XYZ file of C-alpha atoms in Angstrom:
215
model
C -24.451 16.789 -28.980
C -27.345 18.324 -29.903
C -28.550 21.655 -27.336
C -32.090 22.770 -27.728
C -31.873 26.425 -27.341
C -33.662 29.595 -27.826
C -31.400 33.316 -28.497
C -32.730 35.130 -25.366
C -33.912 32.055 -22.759
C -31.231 32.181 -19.725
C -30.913 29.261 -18.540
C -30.285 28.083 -22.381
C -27.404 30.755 -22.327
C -25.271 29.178 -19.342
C -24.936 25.769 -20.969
C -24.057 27.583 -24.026
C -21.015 29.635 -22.447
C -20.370 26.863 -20.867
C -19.772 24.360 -23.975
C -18.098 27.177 -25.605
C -15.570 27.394 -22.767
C -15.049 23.760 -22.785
C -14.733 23.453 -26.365
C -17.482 21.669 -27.032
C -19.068 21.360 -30.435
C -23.054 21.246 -30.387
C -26.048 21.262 -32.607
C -28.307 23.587 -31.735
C -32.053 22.952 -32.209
C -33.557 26.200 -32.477
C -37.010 26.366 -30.235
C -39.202 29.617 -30.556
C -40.955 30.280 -27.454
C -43.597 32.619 -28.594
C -44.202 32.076 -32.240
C -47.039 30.231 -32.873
C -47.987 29.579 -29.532
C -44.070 28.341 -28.629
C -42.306 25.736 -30.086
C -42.231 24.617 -26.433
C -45.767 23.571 -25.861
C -45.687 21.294 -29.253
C -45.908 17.141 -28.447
C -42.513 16.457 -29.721
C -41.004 19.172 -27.350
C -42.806 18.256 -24.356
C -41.707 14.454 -25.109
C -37.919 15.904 -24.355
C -38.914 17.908 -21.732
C -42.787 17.389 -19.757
C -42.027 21.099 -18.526
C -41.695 22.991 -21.495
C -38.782 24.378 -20.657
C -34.878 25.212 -22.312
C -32.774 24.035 -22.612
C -32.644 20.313 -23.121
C -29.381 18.658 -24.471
C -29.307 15.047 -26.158
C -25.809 13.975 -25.705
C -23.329 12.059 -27.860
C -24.810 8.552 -26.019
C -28.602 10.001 -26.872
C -29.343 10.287 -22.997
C -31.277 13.790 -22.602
C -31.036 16.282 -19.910
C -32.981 19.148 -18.490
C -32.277 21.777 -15.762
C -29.356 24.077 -16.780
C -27.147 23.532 -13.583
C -27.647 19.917 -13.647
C -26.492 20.151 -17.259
C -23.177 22.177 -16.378
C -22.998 19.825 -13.558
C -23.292 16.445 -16.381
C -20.857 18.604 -18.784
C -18.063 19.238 -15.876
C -17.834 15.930 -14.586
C -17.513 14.589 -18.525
C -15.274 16.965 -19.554
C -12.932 18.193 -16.591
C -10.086 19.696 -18.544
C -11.590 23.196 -18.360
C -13.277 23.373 -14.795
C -15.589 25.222 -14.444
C -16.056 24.307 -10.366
C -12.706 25.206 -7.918
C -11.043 21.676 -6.900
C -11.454 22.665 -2.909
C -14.915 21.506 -1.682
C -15.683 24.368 0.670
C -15.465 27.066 -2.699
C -17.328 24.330 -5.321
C -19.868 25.009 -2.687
C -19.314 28.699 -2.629
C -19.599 28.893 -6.390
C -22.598 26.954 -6.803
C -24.867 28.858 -3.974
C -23.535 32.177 -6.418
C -25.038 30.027 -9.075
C -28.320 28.715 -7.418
C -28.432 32.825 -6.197
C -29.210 33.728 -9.382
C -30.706 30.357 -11.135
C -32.909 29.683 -8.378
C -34.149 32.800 -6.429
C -33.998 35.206 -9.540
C -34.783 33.474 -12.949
C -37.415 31.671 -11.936
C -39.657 34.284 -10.915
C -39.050 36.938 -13.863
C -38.878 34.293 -17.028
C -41.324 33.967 -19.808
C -43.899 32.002 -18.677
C -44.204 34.021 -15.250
C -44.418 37.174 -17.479
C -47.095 35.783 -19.837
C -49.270 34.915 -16.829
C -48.759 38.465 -15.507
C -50.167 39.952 -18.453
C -52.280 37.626 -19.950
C -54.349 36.235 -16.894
C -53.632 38.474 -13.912
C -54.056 41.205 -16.706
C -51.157 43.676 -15.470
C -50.181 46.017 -18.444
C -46.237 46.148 -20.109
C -45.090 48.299 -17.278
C -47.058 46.928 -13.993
C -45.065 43.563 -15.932
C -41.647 45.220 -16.163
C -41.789 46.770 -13.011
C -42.573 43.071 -11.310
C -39.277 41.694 -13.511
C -37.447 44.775 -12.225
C -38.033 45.150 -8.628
C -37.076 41.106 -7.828
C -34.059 41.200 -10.379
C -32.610 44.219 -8.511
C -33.443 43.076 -5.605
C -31.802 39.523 -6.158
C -28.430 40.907 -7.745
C -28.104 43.297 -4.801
C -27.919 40.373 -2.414
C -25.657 38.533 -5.284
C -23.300 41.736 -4.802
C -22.928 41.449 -1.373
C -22.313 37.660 -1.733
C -19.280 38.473 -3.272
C -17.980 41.233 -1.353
C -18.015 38.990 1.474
C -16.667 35.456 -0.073
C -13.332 36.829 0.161
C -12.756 34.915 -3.242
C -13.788 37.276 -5.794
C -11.561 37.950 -8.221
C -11.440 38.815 -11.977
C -14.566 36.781 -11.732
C -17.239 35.399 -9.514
C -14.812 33.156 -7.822
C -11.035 33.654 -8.657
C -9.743 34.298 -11.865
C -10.878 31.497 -14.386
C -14.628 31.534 -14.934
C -17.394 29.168 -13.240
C -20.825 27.966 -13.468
C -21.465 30.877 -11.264
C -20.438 33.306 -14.251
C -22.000 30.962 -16.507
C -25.076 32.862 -14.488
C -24.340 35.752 -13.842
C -23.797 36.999 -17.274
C -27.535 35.538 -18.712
C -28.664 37.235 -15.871
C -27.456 40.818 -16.781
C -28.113 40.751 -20.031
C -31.800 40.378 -19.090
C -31.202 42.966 -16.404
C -30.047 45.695 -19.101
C -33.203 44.558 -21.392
C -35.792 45.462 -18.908
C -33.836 48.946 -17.987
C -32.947 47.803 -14.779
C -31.030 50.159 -11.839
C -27.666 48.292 -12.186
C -25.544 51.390 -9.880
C -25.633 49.383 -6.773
C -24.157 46.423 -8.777
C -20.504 47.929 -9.727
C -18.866 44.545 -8.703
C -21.179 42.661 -10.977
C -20.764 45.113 -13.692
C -17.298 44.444 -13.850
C -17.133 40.681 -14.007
C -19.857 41.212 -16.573
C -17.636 43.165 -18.838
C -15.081 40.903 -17.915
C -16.366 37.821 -19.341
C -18.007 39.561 -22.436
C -14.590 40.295 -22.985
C -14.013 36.349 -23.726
C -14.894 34.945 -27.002
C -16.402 32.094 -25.096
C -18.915 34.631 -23.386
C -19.520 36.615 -26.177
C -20.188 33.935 -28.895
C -22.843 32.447 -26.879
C -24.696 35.951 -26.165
C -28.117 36.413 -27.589
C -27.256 38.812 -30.488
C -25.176 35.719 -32.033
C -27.290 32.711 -32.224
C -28.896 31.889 -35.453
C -32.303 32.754 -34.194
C -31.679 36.250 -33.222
C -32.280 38.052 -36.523
């Protein structure tokens, strides 16, 4: 399989902690998305992907997906031996509104090209931009804490004690979080499962500082 990936995008980072906890061997196709105008904006990029966005995977059969979850989603129905999504229907559902939490009401609004637009057409400056990406992040993972203080299923991680798509998010997520300096004190649960996972070779071998592109 071949993963087309970029050190710091998110959403490029939860497929690859989750291939790494499945065991799953990939290529990855290295995608710079700010040198040279981004690597995502070139024709043979936006032939994989009309959005311009990470990551995209080309599988084993050459079929190619976009959208992260829908990519865990393809790689847990494939590959079921290390599941990623609880067996009982009511708590898959529980761990994939964690997951769309973050994917869906935080990423999208603080990620590159929402940034660049800030600053290069709206014309904030570097802090009026950080200060955007920090008030929604912190105010997203707030609501993300008290999501799991009242599941009732939150254990070592998200959602029990094995790791799911939901910590597949989460940890992308706070990474970025600690990049742009946010206020991470009224987080202590998510904290935790953060160190948790980065505890986990899986976790930690597909964290930015690691990939190929990051020097």
């Amino acid at each position: 399989m071949k993963l087309y990936t970029f050190f710091r995008s998110s959403a490029s980072y939860r497929v690859r902690i989750a291939m790494n906890l499945k065991g799953l061997p990939y290529e990855a196709a290295l995608i710079h998305l700010s040198k040279d105008g981004g690597g995502q904006n070139t024709p043979e990029f936006r032939a994989l992907n009309p959005l311009g966005l990470l990551p995209v995977l080309v599988d084993d059969e050459g079929h190619t997906l976009t959208q992260s979850l829908a990519i865990l989603e393809y790689l847990e129905t494939l590959y079921p031996a290390t599941p990623l999504l609880p067996a009982d229907a009511f708590e898959r559902a529980q761990v994939r509104s964690i997951a769309l939490a973050i994917s869906c009401d935080i990423h999208p609004i603080n990620n590159l090209r929402v940034l660049q637009y800030l600053g290069g057409t709206l014309g904030l400056n570097e802090e009026q931009r950080n200060t955007w990406y920090r008030h929604w992040t912190e105010t997203g993972l707030i609501a993300v804490e008290k999501m799991l203080l009242q599941s009732g299923r939150t254990g070592k991680f998200c959602h029990g004690d094995t790791p799911t798509i939901a910590d597949c998010c989460l940890v992308p997520q706070m990474f970025n979080a600690k990049r742009f300096e946010c206020n991470l004190s009224q987080m202590p649960t998510l904290a935790r499962i953060n160190d948790t996972c980065l505890e986990m070779e899986a976790f930690a071998a597909a964290s930015p500082p690691r990939q190929p592109d990051a020097a």
